Coordinates of C-alpha atoms and ligand atoms in Angstrom, one line a residue:
X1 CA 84.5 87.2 98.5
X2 CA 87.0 89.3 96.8
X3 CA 88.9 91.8 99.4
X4 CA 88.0 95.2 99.5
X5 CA 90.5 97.8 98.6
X6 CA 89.0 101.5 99.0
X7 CA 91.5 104.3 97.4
X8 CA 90.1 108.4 97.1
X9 CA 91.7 111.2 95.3
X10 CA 91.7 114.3 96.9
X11 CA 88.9 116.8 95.8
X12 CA 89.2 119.3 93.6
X13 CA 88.6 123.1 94.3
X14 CA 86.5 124.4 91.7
X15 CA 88.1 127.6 91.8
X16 CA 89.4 127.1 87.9
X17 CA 89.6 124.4 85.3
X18 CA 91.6 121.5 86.2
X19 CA 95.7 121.2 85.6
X20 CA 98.3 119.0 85.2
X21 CA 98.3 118.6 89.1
X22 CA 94.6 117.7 89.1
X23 CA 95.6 115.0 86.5
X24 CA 98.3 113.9 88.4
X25 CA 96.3 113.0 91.7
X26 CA 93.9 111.3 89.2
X27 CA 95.6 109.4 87.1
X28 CA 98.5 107.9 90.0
X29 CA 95.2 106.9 92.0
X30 CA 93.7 105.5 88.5
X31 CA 96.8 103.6 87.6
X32 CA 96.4 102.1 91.5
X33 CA 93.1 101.3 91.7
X34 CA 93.2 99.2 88.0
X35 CA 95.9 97.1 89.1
X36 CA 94.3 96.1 92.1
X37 CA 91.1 94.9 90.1
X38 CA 93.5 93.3 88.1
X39 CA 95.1 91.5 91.2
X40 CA 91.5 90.4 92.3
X41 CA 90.2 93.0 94.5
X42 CA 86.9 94.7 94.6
X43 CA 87.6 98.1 94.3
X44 CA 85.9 101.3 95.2
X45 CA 87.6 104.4 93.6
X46 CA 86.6 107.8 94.9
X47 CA 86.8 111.1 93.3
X48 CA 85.2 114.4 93.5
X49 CA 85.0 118.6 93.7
X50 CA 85.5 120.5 97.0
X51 CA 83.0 123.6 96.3
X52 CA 82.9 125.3 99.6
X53 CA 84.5 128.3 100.9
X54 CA 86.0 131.2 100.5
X55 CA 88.9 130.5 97.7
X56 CA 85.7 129.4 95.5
X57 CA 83.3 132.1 96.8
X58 CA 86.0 134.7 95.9
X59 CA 86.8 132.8 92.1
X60 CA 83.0 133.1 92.0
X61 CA 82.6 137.2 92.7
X62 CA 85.5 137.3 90.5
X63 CA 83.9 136.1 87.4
X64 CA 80.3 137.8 88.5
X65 CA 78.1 134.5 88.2
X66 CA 76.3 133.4 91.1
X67 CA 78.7 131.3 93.5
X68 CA 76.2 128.3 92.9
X69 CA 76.4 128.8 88.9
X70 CA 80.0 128.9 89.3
X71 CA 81.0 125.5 90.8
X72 CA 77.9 124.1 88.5
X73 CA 79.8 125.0 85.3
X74 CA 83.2 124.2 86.4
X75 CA 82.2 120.9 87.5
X76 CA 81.5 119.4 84.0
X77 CA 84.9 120.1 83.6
X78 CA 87.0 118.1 86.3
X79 CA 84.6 115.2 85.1
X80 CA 85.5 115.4 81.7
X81 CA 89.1 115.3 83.0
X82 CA 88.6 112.2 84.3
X83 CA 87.0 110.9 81.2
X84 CA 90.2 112.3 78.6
X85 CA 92.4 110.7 81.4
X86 CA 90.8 107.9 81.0
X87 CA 90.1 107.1 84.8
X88 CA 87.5 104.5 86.3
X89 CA 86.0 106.3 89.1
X90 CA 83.4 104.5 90.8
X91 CA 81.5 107.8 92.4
X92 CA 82.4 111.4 92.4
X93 CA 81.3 113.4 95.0
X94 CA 80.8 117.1 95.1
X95 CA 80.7 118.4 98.7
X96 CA 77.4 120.6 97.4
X97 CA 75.2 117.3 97.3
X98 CA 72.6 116.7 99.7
X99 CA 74.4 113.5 100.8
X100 CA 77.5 114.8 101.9
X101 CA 76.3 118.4 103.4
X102 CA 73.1 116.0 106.0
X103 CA 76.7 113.5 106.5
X104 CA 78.5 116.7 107.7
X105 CA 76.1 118.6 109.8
X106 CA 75.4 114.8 111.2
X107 CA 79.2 114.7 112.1
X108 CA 78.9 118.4 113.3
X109 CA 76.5 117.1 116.2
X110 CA 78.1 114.1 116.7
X111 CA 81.2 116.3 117.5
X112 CA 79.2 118.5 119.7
X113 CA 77.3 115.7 121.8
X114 CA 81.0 114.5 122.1
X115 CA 81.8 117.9 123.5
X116 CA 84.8 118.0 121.0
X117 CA 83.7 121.8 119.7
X118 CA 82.6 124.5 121.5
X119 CA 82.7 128.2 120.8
X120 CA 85.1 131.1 121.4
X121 CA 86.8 133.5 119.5
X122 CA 89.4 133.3 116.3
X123 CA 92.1 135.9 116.2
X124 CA 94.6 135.2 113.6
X125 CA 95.9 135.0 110.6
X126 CA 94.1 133.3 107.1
X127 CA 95.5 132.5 104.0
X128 CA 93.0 132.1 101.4
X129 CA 94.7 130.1 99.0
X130 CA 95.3 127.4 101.3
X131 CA 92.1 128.2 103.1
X132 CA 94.6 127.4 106.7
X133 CA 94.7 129.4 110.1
X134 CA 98.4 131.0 110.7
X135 CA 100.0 132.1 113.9
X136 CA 102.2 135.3 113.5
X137 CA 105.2 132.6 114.2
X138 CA 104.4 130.6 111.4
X139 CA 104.1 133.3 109.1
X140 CA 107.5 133.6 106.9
X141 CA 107.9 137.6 105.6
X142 CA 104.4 138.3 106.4
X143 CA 102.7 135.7 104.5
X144 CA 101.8 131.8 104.7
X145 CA 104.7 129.6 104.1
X146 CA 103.7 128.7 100.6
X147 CA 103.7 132.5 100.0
X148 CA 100.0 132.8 99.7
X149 CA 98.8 136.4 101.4
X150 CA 97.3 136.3 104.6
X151 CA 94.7 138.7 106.0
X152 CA 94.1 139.4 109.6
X153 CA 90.4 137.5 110.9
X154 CA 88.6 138.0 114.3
X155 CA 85.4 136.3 114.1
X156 CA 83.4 134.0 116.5
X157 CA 84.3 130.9 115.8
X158 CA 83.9 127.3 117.0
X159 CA 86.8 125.8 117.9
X160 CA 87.7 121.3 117.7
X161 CA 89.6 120.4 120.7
X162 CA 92.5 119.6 118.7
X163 CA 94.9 120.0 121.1
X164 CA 93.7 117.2 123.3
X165 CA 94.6 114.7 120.0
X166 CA 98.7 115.4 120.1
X167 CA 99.7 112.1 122.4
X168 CA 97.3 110.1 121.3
X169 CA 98.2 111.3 117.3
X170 CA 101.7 110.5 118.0
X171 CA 101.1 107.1 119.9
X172 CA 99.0 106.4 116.5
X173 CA 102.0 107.6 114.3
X174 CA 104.1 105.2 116.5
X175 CA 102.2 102.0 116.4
X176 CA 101.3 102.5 112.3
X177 CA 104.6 103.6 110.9
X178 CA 102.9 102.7 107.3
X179 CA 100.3 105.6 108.2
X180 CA 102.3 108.0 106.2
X181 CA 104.3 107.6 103.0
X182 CA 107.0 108.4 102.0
X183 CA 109.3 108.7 105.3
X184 CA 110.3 112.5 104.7
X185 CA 106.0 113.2 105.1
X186 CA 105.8 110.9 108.1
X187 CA 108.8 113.0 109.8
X188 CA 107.3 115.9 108.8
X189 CA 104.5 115.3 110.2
X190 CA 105.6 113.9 113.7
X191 CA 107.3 117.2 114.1
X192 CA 104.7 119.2 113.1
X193 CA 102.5 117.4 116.3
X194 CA 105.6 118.2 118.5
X195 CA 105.8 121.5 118.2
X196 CA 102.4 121.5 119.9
X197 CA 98.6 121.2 118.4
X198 CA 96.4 124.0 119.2
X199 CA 93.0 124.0 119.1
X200 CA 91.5 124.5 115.6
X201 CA 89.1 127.0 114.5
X202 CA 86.5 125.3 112.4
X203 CA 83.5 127.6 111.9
X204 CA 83.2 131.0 109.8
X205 CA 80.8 133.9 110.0
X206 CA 81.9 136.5 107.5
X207 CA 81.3 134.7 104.7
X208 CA 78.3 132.0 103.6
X209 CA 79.6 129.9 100.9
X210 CA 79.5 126.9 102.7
X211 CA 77.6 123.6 105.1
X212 CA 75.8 125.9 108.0
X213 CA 76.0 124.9 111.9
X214 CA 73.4 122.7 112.5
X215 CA 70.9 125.6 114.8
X216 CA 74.1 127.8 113.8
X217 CA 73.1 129.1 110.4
X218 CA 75.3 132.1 110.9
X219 CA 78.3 129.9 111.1
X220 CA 79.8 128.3 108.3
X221 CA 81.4 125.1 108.9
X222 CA 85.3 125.4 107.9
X223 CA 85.7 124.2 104.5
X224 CA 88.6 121.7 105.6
X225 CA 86.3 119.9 108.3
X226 CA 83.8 119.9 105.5
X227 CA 85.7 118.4 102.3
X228 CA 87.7 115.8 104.6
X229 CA 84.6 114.0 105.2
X230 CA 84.0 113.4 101.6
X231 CA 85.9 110.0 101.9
X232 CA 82.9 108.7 103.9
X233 CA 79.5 110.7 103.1
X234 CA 80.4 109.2 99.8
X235 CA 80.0 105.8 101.3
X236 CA 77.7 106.0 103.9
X237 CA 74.5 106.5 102.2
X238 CA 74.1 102.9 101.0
X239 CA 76.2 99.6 101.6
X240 CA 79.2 101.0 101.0
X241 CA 80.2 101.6 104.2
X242 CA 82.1 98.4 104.0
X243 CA 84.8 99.9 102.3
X244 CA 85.8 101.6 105.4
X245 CA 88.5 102.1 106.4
X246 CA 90.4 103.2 103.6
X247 CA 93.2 101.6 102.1
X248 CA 94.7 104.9 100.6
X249 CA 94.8 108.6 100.4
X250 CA 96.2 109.6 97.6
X251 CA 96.8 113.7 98.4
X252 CA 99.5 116.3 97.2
X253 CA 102.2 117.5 99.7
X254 CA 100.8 120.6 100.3
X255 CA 97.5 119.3 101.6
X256 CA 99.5 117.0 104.2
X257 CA 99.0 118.2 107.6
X258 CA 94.6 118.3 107.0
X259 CA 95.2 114.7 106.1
X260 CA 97.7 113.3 108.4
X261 CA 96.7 115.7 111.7
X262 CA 93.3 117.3 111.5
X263 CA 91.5 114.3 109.7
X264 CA 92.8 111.4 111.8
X265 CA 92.1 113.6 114.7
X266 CA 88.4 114.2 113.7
X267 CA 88.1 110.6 113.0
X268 CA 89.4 109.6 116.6
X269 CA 86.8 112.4 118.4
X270 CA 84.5 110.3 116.9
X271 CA 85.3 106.4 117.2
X272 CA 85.4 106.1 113.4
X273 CA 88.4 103.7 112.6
X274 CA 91.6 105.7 111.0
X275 CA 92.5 105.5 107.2
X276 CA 95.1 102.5 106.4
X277 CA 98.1 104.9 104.9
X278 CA 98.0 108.7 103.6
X279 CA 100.4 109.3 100.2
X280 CA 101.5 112.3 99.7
X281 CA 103.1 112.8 95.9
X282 CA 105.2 115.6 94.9
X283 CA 104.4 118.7 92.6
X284 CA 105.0 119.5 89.1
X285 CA 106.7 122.1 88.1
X286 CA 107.1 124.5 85.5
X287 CA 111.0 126.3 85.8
X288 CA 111.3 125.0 89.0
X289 CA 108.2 126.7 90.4
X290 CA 104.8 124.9 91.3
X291 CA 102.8 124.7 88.6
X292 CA 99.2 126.5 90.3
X293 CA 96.8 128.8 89.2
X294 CA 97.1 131.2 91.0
X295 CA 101.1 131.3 89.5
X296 CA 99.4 131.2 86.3
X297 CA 102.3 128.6 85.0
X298 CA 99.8 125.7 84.7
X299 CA 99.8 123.3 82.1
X300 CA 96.2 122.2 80.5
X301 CA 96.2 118.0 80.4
X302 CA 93.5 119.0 77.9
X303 CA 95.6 120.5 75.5
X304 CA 98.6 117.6 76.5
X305 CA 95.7 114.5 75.9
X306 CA 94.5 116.5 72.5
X307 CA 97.9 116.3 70.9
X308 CA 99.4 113.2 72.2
X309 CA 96.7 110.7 73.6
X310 CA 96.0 110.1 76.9
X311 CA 98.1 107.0 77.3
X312 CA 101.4 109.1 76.7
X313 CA 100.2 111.9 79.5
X314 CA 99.3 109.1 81.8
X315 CA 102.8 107.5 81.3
X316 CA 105.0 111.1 81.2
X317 CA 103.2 111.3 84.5
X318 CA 103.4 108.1 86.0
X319 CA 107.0 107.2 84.8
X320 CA 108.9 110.3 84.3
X321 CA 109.5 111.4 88.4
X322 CA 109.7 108.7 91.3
X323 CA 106.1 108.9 92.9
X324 CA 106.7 111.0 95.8
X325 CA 109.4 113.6 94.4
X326 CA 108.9 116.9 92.8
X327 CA 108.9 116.6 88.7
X328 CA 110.0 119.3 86.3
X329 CA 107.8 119.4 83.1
X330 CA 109.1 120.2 80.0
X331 CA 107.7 119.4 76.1
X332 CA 111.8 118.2 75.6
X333 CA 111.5 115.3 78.4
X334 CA 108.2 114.3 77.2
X335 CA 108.7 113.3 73.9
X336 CA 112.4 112.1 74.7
X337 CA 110.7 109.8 77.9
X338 CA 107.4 108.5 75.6
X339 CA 109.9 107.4 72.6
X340 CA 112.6 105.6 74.3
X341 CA 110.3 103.7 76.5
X342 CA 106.8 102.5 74.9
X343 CA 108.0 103.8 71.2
X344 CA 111.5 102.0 70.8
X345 CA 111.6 99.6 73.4
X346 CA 108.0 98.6 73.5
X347 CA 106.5 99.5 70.5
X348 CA 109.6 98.5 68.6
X349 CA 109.3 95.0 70.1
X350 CA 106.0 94.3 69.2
X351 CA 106.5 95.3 65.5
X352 CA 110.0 93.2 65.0
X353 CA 108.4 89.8 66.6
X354 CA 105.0 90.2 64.9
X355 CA 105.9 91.5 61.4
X356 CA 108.2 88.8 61.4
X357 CA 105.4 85.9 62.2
X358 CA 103.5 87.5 60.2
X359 CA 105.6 87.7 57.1
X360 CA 107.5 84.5 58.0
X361 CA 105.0 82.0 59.8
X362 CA 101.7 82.0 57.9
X363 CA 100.7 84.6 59.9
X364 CA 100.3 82.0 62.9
X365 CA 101.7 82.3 66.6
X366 CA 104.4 79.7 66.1
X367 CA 104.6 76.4 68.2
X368 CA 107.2 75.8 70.6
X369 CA 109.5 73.4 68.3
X370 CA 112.9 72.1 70.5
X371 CA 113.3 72.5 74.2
X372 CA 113.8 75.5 75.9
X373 CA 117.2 76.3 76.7
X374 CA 118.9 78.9 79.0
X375 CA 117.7 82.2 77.7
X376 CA 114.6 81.0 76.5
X377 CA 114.1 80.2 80.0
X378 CA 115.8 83.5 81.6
X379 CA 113.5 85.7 79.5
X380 CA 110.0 83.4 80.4
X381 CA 111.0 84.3 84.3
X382 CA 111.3 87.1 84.2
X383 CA 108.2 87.7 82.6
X384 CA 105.8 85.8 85.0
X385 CA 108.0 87.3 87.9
X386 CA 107.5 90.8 87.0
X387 CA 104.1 90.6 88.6
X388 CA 105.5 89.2 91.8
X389 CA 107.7 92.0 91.7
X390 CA 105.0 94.7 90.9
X391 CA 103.0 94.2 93.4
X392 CA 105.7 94.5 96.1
X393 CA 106.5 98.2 94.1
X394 CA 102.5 99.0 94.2
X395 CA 101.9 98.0 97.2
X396 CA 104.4 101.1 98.3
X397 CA 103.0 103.3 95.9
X398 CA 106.7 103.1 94.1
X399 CA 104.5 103.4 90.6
X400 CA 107.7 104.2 88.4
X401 CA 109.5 101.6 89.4
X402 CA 106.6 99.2 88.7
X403 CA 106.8 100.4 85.4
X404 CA 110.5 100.3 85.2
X405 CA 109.7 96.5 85.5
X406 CA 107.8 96.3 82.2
X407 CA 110.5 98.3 80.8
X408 CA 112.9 95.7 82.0
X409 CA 111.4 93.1 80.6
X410 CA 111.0 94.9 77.2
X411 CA 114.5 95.7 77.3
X412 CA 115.4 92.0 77.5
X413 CA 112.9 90.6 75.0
X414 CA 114.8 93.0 72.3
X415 CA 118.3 91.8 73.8
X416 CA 117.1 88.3 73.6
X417 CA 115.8 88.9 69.9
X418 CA 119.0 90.2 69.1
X419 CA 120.8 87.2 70.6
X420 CA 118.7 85.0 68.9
X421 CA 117.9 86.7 65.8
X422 CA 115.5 84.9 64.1
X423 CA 116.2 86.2 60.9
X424 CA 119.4 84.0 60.4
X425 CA 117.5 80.8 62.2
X426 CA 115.0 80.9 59.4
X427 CA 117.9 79.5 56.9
X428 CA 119.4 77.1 59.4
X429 CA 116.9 76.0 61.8
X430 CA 113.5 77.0 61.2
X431 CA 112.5 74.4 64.8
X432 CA 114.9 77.0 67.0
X433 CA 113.0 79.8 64.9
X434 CA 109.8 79.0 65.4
X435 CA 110.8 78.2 69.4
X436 CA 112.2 82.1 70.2
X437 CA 109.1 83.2 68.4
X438 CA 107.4 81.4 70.7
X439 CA 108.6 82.5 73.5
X440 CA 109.0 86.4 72.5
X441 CA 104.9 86.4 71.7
X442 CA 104.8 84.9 75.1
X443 CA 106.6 87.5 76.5
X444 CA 104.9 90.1 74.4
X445 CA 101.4 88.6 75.9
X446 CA 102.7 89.0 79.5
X447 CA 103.7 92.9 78.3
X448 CA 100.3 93.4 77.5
X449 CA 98.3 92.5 80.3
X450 CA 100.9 94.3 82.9
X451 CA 100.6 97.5 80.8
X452 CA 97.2 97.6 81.4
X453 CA 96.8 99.9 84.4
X454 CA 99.2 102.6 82.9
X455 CA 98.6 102.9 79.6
X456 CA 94.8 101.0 79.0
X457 CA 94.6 101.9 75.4
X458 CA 97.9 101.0 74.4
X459 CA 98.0 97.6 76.1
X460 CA 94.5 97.2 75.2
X461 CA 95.9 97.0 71.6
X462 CA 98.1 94.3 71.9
X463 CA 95.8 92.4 74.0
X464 CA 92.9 92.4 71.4
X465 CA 95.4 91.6 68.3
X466 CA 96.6 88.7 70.3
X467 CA 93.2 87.6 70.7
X468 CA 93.4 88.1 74.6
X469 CA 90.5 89.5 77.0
X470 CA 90.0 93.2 77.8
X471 CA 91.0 93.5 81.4
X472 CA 92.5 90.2 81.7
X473 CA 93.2 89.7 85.4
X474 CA 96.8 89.2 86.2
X475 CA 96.2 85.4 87.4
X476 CA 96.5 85.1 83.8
X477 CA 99.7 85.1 83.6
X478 CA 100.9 82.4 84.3
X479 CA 102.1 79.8 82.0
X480 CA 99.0 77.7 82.3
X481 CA 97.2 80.5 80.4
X482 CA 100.8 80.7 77.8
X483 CA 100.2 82.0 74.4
X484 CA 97.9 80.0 71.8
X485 CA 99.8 78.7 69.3
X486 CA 98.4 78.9 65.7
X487 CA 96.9 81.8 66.6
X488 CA 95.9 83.8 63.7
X489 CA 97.5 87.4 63.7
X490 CA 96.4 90.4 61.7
X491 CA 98.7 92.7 59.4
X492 CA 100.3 94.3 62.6
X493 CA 99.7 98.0 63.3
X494 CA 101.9 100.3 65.3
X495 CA 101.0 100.3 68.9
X496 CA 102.9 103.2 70.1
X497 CA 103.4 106.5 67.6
X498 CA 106.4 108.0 67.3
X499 CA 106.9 111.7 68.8
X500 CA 108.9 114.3 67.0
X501 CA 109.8 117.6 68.1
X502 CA 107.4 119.7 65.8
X503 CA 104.2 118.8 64.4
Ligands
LIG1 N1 90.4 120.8 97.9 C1 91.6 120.5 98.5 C2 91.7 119.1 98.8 C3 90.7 118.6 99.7 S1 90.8 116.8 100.0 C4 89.7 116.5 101.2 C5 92.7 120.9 97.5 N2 92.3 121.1 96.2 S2 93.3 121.6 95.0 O1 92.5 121.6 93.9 O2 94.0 122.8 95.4 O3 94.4 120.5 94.9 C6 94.1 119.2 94.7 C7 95.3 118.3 94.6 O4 96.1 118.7 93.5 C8 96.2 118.4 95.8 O5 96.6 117.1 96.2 C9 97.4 119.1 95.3 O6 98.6 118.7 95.9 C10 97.4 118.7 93.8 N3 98.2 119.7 93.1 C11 97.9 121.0 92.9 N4 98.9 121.5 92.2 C12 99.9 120.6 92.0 C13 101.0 120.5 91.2 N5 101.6 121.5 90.6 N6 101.6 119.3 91.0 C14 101.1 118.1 91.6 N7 100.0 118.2 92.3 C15 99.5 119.4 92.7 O7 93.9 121.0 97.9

C-alpha cells in the first residue's frame, strides 16, 4: 500500500475574486502534492472557500446581493482558478456545505462535553479584515498590527479555554521542532505562546453570517474555529479519515498564529492527533507593499495565465522568490526570470539536441556508439541524482531550489553540448556523435519527467514527443528505464515561447 501524504491549502475568503496570493497558496501546494504522486504516494490534496463571517457578510451588504448569493457566485470563480492554474485538487470544500457546518457544530459539543468552552463576556477590540480579537496592547496607533481598522465589540460570547493550552503548546513546539517551517515562524510563534495565551473568544451575536451554537442559535460560531476544521470535515464523512494527520499546511504568514496556536490547541482539547508541519510562505508584493484587496494593488492570475500560459505563472511563482520569503512582482522580472530559465536554457536545449537528430540522424534517437567517457558520465549523474536531491529540497518545502536543480542540470547539458559539439564530430567521428546525442536525449528525458510538477504542460511536451508516459513516476528514472534508441522523433516544436517586452 502506497503511503499516504495529506497536504491542504488554506481556504479562501470569498470576499472578492481570487489574486495572485490565492494562486500562490495554490499552485506551491499543487507543485507539492504532484511530486509526491510522482514519488509514489497516494495523495489527498485539499482546497476550498471560507464563506463565513463578517469580512464576507460585510463584502456581501456591500454589493447588495443576498450574503448566500454572494459567496454562490464568487465561488465558481476560485474554482476556475484552480482549473487556469492548472491544480489537481482532490476535493474542495466550502465551509457552507452541510458536511462541514454538522462536522463543526459536532466539534462544538464535543468541546463543550469537554468543558473546554463556556460563556462570559467579550470586551475588546476586532479587526475585521483579519477577522482576530485585539487587546488595547496589541494594537499599534489604534489599529491591528497589519493596519487593518479595529472597532470596539462587547458581546456575550463563548469563550475556548485557550489559556490552559500554553505549556502543553510549548512542550509540543519542543518535542516537534519540524512543526513549524521556516525557523523565523517557529520563533515567532514560541514567543507569541510566551507572552501568555488568554482565553479566546469564539462565538458572535451581532451578526448571523455564520455555523450557529448547537441550542445557541443566537451565537455564531467564530469564523476562525469554524474554517480551521475544514482540514478534517472534509475527510471525515467517508474513508478518508485515514489521511489524518496531515502531512502539511500550506498557509500564508499572516494567517500563522490560527494555525500554529489556536488550531493545534483545539485539536489537543479534543484528542485529535496534531498536523505533521504548518508552512508558512511569504507575500507578494506590489512596490513593496502586500498585494491585498483591500490595498487594491492586486494582481489578477487571470489576466497573468491569459497572456502567458499557466506554466510560466506557476514557474514566476514557484522559482522567482525562495519559498518562505516575501517576493516583489514586477512584469520586468517575469519575462527576464521565464526566458533565461525554461526559454534559453531549457527550451534552447531541447531545440539544439533534437533539431540536430532530427536533421542529422534520420530523425532517430541515436545509439550509444563508443564507451562513455568522463563527461558523458558526469552529465548522466547528475541527471539521475537530481531526484535524490529534490526530494531532500521538497521534503523542506525549499521549492526554488528544487527547481534550481533542473536548472542545473540544463545548464550542464548545454555546457556539455558545447564541449562536445556535435556539429564538428559529425565530419570526424560520427560513433562519438552519435554517443553525446545519446546521452544529451537521455538527459533531456530525465528534464522532462522532473519538470513535471512545476510546469505540467511544458514537460508534458517533451514527454509525449519523446514517446514517454504522461505522469511518468520518478522510479523511471533510472537508467534501467534510459532513452529508446531508434526512437522516431517528430519535426521538433518549441517547447518554451519566447517573452518580449511588448506584445
Ligand atoms: N480564510 C482565511 C484562511 C483560513 S484557513 C483555515 C484567509 N483567507 S484569505 O483569502 O485572506 O487568504 C488566503 C491565503 O492567501 C492566506 O494564506 C494568505 O496568506 C494568502 N495571501 C493573501 N494575500 C497574499 C499575498 N499578497 N501574497 C501571498 N499570499 C497572500 O486568510
Amino acid at each position: 500500500m502506497p503511503k499516504k501524504y495529506y497536504i491542504t491549502t488554506p481556504i479562501y475568503y470569498v470576499n472578492s475574486a481570487p489574486h495572485l496570493g490565492h494562486a500562490y497558496a495554490s499552485v506551491s501546494s499543487d507543485a507539492i502534492a504532484r511530486f509526491k504522486r510522482l514519488e509514489g504516494f497516494d495523495v489527498r490534496f485539499l482546497t476550498g472557500t471560507d464563506e463565513h463571517g463578517q469580512k464576507v457578510e460585510k463584502a456581501a451588504i456591500k454589493s447588495g446581493v443576498k450574503t448566500k448569493d454572494f459567496v454562490d457566485s464568487l465561488v465558481p470563480e476560485f474554482r476556475s482558478m484552480l482549473e487556469y492554474m492548472n491544480c489537481t485538487n482532490d476535493d474542495f470544500i466550502r465551509t457552507t456545505e452541510a458536511r462541514h457546518i454538522q462536522y463543526v457544530q459536532n466539534i462544538w459539543r464535543q468541546l463543550h462535553k469537554r468543558n473546554q468552552i463556556y460563556l462570559g463576556k467579550y470586551c475588546g477590540w476586532y479587526s475585521i479584515r483579519d477577522e482576530a480579537f485585539f487587546s488595547e496592547e496589541e494594537l499599534v496607533d489604534g489599529k491591528a498590527p497589519s493596519g487593518a481598522e479595529v472597532e470596539w465589540m462587547e458581546e456575550e460570547s463563548y469563550f475556548f479555554r485557550l489559556s490552559q493550552w500554553q505549556e502543553k503548546l510549548l512542550e509540543f513546539y519542543d518535542q516537534n521542532p519540524d512543526f513549524i517551517y521556516p525557523e523565523t515562524r517557529r520563533n515567532e510563534v514560541i514567543s507569541f505562546v510566551k507572552r501568555g495565551l488568554r482565553d479566546l473568544s469564539v462565538s458572535r451575536t451581532s451578526f448571523k453570517w455564520g455555523i450557529q451554537v448547537p441550542e445557541r442559535g443566537n451565537h455564531i460560531i467564530y469564523v476562525w474555529l469554524d474554517a480551521l476544521f475544514n482540514y478534517i470535515s472534509a475527510i471525515s464523512t467517508n474513508d478518508l479519515i485515514d489521511y489524518w494527520p496531515c502531512n502539511l499546511h500550506i498557509i500564508g504568514k499572516d494567517i500563522l498564529i490560527f494555525h500554529c496556536v489556536y488550531w493545534p490547541a483545539f485539536l489537543m482539547s479534543l484528542d485529535i492527533k496534531l498536523p505533521l508541519k504548518v508552512f508558512a510562505h511569504g507575500w507578494w508584493l506590489q512596490n513593496n507593499e502586500k498585494m491585498s484587496k483591500s490595498l487594491g494593488n492586486v494582481v489578477s492570475p487571470s489576466d497573468l495565465v491569459q497572456e502567458f500560459g499557466s506554466d510560466y505563472v506557476r514557474y514566476f511563482l514557484l522559482r522567482e522568490v525562495i519559498f518562505g520569503h516575501d517576493g516583489n512582482y514586477t512584469r520586468e522580472a517575469f519575462i527576464t526570470r521565464i526566458n533565461s530559465d525554461l526559454v534559453n536554457n531549457i527550451g534552447n536545449l531541447f531545440q539544439r539536441v533534437m533539431s540536430f537528430i532530427y536533421k542529422h540522424c534520420e530523425k532517430k534517437i541515436p545509439h550509444k556508439e563508443s564507451d562513455f567517457i568522463l563527461e558523458d558520465q558526469e552529465l548522466l549523474q547528475s541527471a539521475y541524482k537530481a531526484l535524490d536531491k529534490m526530494i531532500e529540497m521538497m521534503n523542506n518545502q525549499s521549492i526554488h531550489n528544487a527547481i534550481g536543480v533542473i536548472i542545473d542540470l540544463g545548464n550542464k547539458s548545454n555546457a556539455y553540448i558545447d564541449k562536445c559539439a556535435p556539429w564538428h564530430l559529425k565530419n570526424s567521428d560520427t560513433r562519438r556523435m552519435n554517443t553525446v546525442l545519446y546521452v544529451l536525449a537521455e538527459a533531456i528525458r530525465v528534464i522532462g519527467i522532473l519538470l513535471q510538477p512545476f510546469v505540467p504542460e511544458g514537460a508534458a511536451k517533451i514527454l509525449s514527443y519523446l514517446g514517454i508516459n504522461q505522469c511518468e513516476l520518478f522510479t523511471k528514472i533510472s537508467s534501467e528505464f534510459a532513452i529508446k534508441s531508434e526512437y522516431e522523433i517528430g519535426k521538433p516544436e518549441i517547447i518554451f515561447e519566447r517573452l518580449y517586452a511588448y506584445k
